[in-house]
mmCIF file of C-alpha atoms in Angstrom:
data_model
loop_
_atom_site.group_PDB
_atom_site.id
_atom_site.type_symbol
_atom_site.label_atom_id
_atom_site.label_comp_id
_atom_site.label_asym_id
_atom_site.label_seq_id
_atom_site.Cartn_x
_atom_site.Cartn_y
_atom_site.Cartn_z
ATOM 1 C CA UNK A 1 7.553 5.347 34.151
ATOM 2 C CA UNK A 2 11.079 6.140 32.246
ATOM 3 C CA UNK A 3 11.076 4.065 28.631
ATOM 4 C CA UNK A 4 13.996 5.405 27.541
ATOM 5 C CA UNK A 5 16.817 6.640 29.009
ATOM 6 C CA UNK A 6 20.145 8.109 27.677
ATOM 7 C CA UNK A 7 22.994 9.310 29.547
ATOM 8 C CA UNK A 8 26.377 10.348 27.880
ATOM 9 C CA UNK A 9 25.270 8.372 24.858
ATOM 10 C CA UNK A 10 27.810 9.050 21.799
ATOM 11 C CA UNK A 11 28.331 7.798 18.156
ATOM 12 C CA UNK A 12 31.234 7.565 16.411
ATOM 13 C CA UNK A 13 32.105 6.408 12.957
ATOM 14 C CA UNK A 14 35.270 5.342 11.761
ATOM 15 C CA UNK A 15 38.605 4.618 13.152
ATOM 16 C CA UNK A 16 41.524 6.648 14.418
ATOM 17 C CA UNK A 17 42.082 10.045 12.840
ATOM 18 C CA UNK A 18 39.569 9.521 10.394
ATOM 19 C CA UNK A 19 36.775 9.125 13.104
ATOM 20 C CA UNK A 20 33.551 11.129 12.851
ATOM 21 C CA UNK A 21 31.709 12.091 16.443
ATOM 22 C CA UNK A 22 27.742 11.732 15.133
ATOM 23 C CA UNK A 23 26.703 12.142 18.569
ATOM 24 C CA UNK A 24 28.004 13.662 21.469
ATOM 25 C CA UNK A 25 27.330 12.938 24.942
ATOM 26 C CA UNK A 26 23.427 13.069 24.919
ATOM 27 C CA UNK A 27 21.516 12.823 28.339
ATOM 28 C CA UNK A 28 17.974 12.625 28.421
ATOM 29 C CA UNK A 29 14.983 10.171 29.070
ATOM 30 C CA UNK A 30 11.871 9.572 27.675
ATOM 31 C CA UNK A 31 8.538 9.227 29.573
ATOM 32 C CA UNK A 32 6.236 6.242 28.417
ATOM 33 C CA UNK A 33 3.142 7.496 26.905
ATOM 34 C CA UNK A 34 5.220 10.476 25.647
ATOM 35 C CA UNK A 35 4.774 12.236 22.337
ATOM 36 C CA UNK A 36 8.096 13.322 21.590
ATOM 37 C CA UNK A 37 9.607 15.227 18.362
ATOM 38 C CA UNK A 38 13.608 15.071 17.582
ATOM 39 C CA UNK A 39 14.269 17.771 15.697
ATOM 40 C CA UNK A 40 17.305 18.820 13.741
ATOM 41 C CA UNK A 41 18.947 19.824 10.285
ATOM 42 C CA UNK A 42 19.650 17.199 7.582
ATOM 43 C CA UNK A 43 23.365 15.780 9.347
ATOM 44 C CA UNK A 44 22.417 16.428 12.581
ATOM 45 C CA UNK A 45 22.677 12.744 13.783
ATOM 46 C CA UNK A 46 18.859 13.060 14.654
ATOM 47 C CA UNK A 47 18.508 9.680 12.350
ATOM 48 C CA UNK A 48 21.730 8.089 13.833
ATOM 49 C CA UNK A 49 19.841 8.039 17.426
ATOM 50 C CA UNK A 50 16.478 7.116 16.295
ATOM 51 C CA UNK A 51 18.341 4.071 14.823
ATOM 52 C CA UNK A 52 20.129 3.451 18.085
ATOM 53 C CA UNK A 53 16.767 4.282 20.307
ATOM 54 C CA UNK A 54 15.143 1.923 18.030
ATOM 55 C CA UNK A 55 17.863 -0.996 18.138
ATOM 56 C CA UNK A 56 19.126 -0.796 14.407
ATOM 57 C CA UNK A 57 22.117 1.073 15.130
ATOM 58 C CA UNK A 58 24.919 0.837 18.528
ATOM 59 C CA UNK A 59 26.039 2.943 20.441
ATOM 60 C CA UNK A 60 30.070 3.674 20.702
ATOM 61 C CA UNK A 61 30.232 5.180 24.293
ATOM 62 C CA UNK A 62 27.797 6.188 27.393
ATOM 63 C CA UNK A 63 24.798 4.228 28.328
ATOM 64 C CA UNK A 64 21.521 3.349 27.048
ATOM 65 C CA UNK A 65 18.714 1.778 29.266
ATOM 66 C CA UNK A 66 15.094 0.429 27.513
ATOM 67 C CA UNK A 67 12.682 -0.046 29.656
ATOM 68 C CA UNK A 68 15.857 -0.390 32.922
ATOM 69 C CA UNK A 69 18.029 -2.933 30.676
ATOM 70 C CA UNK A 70 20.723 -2.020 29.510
ATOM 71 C CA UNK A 71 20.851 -1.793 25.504
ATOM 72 C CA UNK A 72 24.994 -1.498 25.259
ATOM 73 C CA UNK A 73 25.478 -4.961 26.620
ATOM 74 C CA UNK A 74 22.633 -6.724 24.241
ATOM 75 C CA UNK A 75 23.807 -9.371 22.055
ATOM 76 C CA UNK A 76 22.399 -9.183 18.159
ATOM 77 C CA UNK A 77 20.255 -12.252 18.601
ATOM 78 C CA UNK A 78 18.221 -10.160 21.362
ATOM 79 C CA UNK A 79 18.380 -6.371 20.138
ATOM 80 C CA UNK A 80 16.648 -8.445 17.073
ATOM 81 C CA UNK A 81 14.028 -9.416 19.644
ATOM 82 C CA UNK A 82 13.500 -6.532 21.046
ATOM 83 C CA UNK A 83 13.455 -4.929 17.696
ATOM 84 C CA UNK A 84 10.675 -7.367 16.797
ATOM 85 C CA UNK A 85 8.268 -6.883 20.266
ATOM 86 C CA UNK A 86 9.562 -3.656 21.594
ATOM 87 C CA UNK A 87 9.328 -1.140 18.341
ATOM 88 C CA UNK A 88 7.496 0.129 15.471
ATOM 89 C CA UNK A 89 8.894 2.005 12.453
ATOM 90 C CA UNK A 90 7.345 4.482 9.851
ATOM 91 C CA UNK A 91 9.399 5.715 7.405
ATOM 92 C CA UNK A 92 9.166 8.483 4.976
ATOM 93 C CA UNK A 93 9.521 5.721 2.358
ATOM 94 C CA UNK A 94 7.254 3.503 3.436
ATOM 95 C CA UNK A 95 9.113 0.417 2.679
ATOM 96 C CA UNK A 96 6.238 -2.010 1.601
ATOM 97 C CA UNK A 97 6.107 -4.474 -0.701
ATOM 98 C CA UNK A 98 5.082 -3.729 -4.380
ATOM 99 C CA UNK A 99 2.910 -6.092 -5.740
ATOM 100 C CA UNK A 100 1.218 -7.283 -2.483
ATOM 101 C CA UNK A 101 -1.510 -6.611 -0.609
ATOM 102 C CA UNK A 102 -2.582 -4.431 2.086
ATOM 103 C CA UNK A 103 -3.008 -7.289 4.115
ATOM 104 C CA UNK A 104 -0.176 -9.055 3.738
ATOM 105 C CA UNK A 105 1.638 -5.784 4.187
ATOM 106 C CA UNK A 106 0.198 -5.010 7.576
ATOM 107 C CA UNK A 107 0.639 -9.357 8.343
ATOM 108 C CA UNK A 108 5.139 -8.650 7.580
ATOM 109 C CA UNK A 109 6.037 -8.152 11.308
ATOM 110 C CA UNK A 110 3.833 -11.266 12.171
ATOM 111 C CA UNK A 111 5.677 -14.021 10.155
ATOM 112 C CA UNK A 112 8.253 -14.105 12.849
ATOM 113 C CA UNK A 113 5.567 -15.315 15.099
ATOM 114 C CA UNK A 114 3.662 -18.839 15.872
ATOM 115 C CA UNK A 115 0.496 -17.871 15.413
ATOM 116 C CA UNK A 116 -1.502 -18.895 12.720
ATOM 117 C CA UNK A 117 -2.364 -17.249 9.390
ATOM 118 C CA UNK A 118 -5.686 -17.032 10.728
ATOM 119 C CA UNK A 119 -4.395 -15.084 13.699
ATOM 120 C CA UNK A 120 -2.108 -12.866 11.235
ATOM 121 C CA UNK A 121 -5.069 -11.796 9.254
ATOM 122 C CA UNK A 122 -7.152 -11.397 12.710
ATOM 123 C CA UNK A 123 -4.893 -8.684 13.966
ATOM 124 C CA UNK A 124 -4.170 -6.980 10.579
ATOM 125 C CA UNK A 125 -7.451 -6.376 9.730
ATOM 126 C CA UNK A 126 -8.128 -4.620 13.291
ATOM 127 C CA UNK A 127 -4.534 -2.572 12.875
ATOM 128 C CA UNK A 128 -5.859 -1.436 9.348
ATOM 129 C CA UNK A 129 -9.403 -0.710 11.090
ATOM 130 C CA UNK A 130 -7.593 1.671 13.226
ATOM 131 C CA UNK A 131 -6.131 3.388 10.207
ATOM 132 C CA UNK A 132 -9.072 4.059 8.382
ATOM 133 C CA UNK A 133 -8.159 0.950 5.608
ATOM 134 C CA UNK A 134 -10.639 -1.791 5.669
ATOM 135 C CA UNK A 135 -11.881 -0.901 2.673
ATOM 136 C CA UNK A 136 -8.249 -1.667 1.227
ATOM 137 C CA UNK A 137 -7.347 -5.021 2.339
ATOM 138 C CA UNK A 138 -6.941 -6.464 -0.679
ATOM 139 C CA UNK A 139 -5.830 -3.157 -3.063
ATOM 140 C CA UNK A 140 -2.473 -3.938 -3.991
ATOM 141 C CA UNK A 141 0.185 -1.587 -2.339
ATOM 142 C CA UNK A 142 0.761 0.216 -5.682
ATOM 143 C CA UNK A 143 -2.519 0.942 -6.221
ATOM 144 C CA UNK A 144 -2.811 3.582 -3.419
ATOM 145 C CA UNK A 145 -1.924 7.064 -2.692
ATOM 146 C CA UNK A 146 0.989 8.186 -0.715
ATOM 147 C CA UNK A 147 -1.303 8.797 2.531
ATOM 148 C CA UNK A 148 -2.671 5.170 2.414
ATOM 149 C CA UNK A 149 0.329 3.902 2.101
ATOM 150 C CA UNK A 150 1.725 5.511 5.138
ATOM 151 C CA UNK A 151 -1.274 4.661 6.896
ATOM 152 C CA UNK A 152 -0.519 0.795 5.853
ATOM 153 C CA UNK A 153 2.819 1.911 7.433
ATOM 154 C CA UNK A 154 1.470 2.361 10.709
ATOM 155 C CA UNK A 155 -1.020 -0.522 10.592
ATOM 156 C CA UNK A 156 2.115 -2.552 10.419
ATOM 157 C CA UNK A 157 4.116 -1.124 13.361
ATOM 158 C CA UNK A 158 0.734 -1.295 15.090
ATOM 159 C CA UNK A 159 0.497 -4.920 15.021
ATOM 160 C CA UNK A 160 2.524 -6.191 17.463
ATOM 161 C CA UNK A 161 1.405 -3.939 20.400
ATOM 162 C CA UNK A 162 4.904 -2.078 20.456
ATOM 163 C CA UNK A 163 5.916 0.081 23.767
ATOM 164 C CA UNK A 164 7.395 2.545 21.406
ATOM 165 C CA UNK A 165 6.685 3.600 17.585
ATOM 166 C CA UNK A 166 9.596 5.685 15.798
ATOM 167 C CA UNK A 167 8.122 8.077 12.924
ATOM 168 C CA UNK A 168 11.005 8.966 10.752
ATOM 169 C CA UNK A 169 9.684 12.070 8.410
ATOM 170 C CA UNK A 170 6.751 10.620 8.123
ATOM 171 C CA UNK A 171 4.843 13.334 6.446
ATOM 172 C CA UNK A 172 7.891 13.987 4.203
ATOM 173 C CA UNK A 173 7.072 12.072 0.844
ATOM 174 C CA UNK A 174 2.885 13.589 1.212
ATOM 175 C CA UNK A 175 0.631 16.108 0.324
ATOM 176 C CA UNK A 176 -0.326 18.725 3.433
ATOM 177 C CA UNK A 177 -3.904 17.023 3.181
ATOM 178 C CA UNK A 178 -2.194 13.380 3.555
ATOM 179 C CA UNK A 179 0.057 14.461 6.015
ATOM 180 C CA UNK A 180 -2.632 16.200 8.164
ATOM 181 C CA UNK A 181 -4.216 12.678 8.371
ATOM 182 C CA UNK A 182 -0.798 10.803 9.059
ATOM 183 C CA UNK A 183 -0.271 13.004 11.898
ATOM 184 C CA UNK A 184 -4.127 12.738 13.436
ATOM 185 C CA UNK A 185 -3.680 9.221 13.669
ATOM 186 C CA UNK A 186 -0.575 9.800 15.553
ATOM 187 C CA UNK A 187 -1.969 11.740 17.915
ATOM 188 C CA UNK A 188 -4.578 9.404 18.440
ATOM 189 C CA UNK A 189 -2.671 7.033 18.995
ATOM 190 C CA UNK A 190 -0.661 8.494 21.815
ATOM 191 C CA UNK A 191 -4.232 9.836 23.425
ATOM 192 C CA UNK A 192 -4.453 6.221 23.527
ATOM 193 C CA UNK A 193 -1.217 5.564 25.543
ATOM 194 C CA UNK A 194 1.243 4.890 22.690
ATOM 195 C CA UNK A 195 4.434 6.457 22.924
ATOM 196 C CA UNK A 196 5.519 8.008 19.917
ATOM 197 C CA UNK A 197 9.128 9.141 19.157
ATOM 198 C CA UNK A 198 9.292 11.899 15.707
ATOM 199 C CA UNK A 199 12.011 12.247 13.635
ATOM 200 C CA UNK A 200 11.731 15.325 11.852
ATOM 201 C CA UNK A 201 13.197 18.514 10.461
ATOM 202 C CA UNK A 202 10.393 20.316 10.285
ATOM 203 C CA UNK A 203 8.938 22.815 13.377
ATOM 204 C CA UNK A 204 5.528 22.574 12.047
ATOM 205 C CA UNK A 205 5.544 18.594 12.312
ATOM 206 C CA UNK A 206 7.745 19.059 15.600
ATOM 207 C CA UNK A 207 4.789 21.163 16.940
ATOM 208 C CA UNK A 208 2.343 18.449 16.722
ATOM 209 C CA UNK A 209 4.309 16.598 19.868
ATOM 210 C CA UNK A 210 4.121 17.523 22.768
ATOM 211 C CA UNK A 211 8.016 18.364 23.298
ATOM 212 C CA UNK A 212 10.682 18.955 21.051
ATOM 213 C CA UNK A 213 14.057 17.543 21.613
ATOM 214 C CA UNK A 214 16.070 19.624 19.310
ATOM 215 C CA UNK A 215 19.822 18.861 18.227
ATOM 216 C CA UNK A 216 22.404 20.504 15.799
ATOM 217 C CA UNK A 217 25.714 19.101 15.171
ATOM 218 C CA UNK A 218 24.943 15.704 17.109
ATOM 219 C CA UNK A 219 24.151 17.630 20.747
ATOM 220 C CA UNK A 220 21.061 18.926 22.365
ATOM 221 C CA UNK A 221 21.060 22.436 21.957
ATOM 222 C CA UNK A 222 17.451 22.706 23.417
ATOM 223 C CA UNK A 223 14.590 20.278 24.957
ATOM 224 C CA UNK A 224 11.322 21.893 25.799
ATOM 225 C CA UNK A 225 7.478 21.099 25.937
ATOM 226 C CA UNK A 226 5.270 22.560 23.089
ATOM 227 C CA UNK A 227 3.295 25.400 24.185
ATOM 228 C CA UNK A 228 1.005 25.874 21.451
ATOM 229 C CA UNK A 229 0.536 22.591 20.445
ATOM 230 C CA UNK A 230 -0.714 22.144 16.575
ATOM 231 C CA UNK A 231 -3.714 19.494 16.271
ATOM 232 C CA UNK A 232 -4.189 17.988 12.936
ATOM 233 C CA UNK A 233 -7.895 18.615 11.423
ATOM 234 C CA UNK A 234 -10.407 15.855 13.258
ATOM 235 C CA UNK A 235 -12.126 16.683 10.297
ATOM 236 C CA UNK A 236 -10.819 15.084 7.988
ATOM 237 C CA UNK A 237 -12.380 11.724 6.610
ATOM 238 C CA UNK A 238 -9.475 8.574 6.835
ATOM 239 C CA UNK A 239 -11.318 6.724 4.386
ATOM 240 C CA UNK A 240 -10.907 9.470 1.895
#
C-alpha cells in the first residue's frame, strides 16, 4: 500500500526575484512498512521535505497525497491532526523537557488526548519498555546520557501508534556505541511493520535502510535499494 506519495512536489521561499527554489519537482512514493533513508548535503532541502512529509512545513507547487488525501488542500486545524495521529518525530536534539521525567516525557503527545492520566502512564510505560527504559521512568531527563535520551525520543513518537516515524539525524548528537543502539531499535521497529522515514547526511546511517533516496541541490539525483544493508550490533544491551 502507497503511504506517501509525491509528484512534482516543489518549495519555494520568498517572493518575486528574491525567491529561493528549496525543492524542485520531486516524484516519488513511499511504500508503508518501508525503511527509507533521505540523504543529502547540509542545504540540500532534505529537512525542508521531511518537514513537509511530516506536516510542519507546505508545499508551494505539485501534489502531495498521505495515505490517498490530498495534503495541499488541508486546512491548519487538520494537518495539526494529522500531525498529532499520523506522525512521529526524533530529532537530533531531542527536544525534551529539562527538569521532568521520563515519564512525563514519553506521556507529551498524549495530553492532547481524552484519556486519562492513568491511560497516559499505561501506554508510556509500554513505549519506554520497548526502548529498553523501564528502569528510567522516573530519572529526570537531565540525568541521562545522550542515547537514553534519544531512546525517550522514540518512546514518545511511539506512543500514539503513528503510520509513519521521521528520524531527523538521529544518531548525530551520540557516541558510535549510542548510535548503534538508536539505530537497532529502528530497525526493529520497522521488522515490526513501522515505517520509518531517515533524514540523514551520512551513507553509513543511510545504509542501515533499506533504500536511499538521495538529493543534492533540492532534486533527486538518485533513489535505489541498499544492497549491503548495515545491521546495528543485536548485541548490544539497551539497558546499558
Amino acid at each position: 500500500m502507497v503511504l506517501i506519495k509525491a509528484k512534482n512536489l516543489s518549495k519555494n521561499y520568498g517572493s518575486g526575484e528574491a525567491v529561493t527554489r528549496v525543492l524542485k519537482d520531486l516524484t516519488f512514493s513511499i511504500e508503508a512498512g518501508e525503511f527509507v533513508a533521505i540523504m543529502g548535503p547540509s542545504g540540500s532541502g532534505k529537512s525542508t521535505l521531511m518537514h513537509i512529509l511530516g506536516f510542519l512545513d507546505t508545499l508551494s507547487s505539485g501534489e502531495y497525497l498521505f495515505n490517498g488525501k490530498n495534503v495541499g488542500v488541508l486546512g491548519d486545524d487538520e494537518l495539526a491532526d494529522m500531525r498529532s495521529t499520523q506522525v512521529g518525530f526524533v530529532f537530533q536534539s531531542f527536544n525534551l523537557l529539562p527538569r521532568t521525567t521520563v515519564l512525563d516525557n514519553a506521556i507529551l503527545p498524549l495530553m492532547y488526548t481524552k484519556d486519562s492520566r492513568l491511560e497516559w502512564e499505561k501506554k508510556a510505560k509500554v513505549a519506554l519498555e520497548e526502548v529498553g527504559l523501564s528502569h528510567r521512568l522516573n530519572h529526570f531527563s537531565d540525568q541521562l546520557s545522550g542515547g537514553e535520551k534519544q531512546r525517550v525520543a522514540i518512546a514518545r513518537a511511539l506512543i500514539n501508534k503513528p503510520a509513519v516515524i521521521f528520524a531527523d539525524e538521529p544518531t548525530g548528537n551520540l557516541d558510535s556505541k549510542s548510535g548503534l543502539q538508536v539505530m537497532k531499535i529502528l530497525q526493529r521497529l520497522n521488522s515490526e511493520g513501522s515505517t520509518i522515514i531517515l533524514v540523514t547526511h551520512e551513507k553509513y546511517t543511510a545504509e542501515h535502510a533499506k533504500r536511499i533516496i538521495r538529493i543534492r541541490d533540492g532534486q533527486i539525483f538518485a533513489d535505489e535499494s541498499v544492497k549491503d544493508r548495515l545491521l546495528a550490533d543485536a548485541s548490544e544491551e539497551l539497558t546499558k
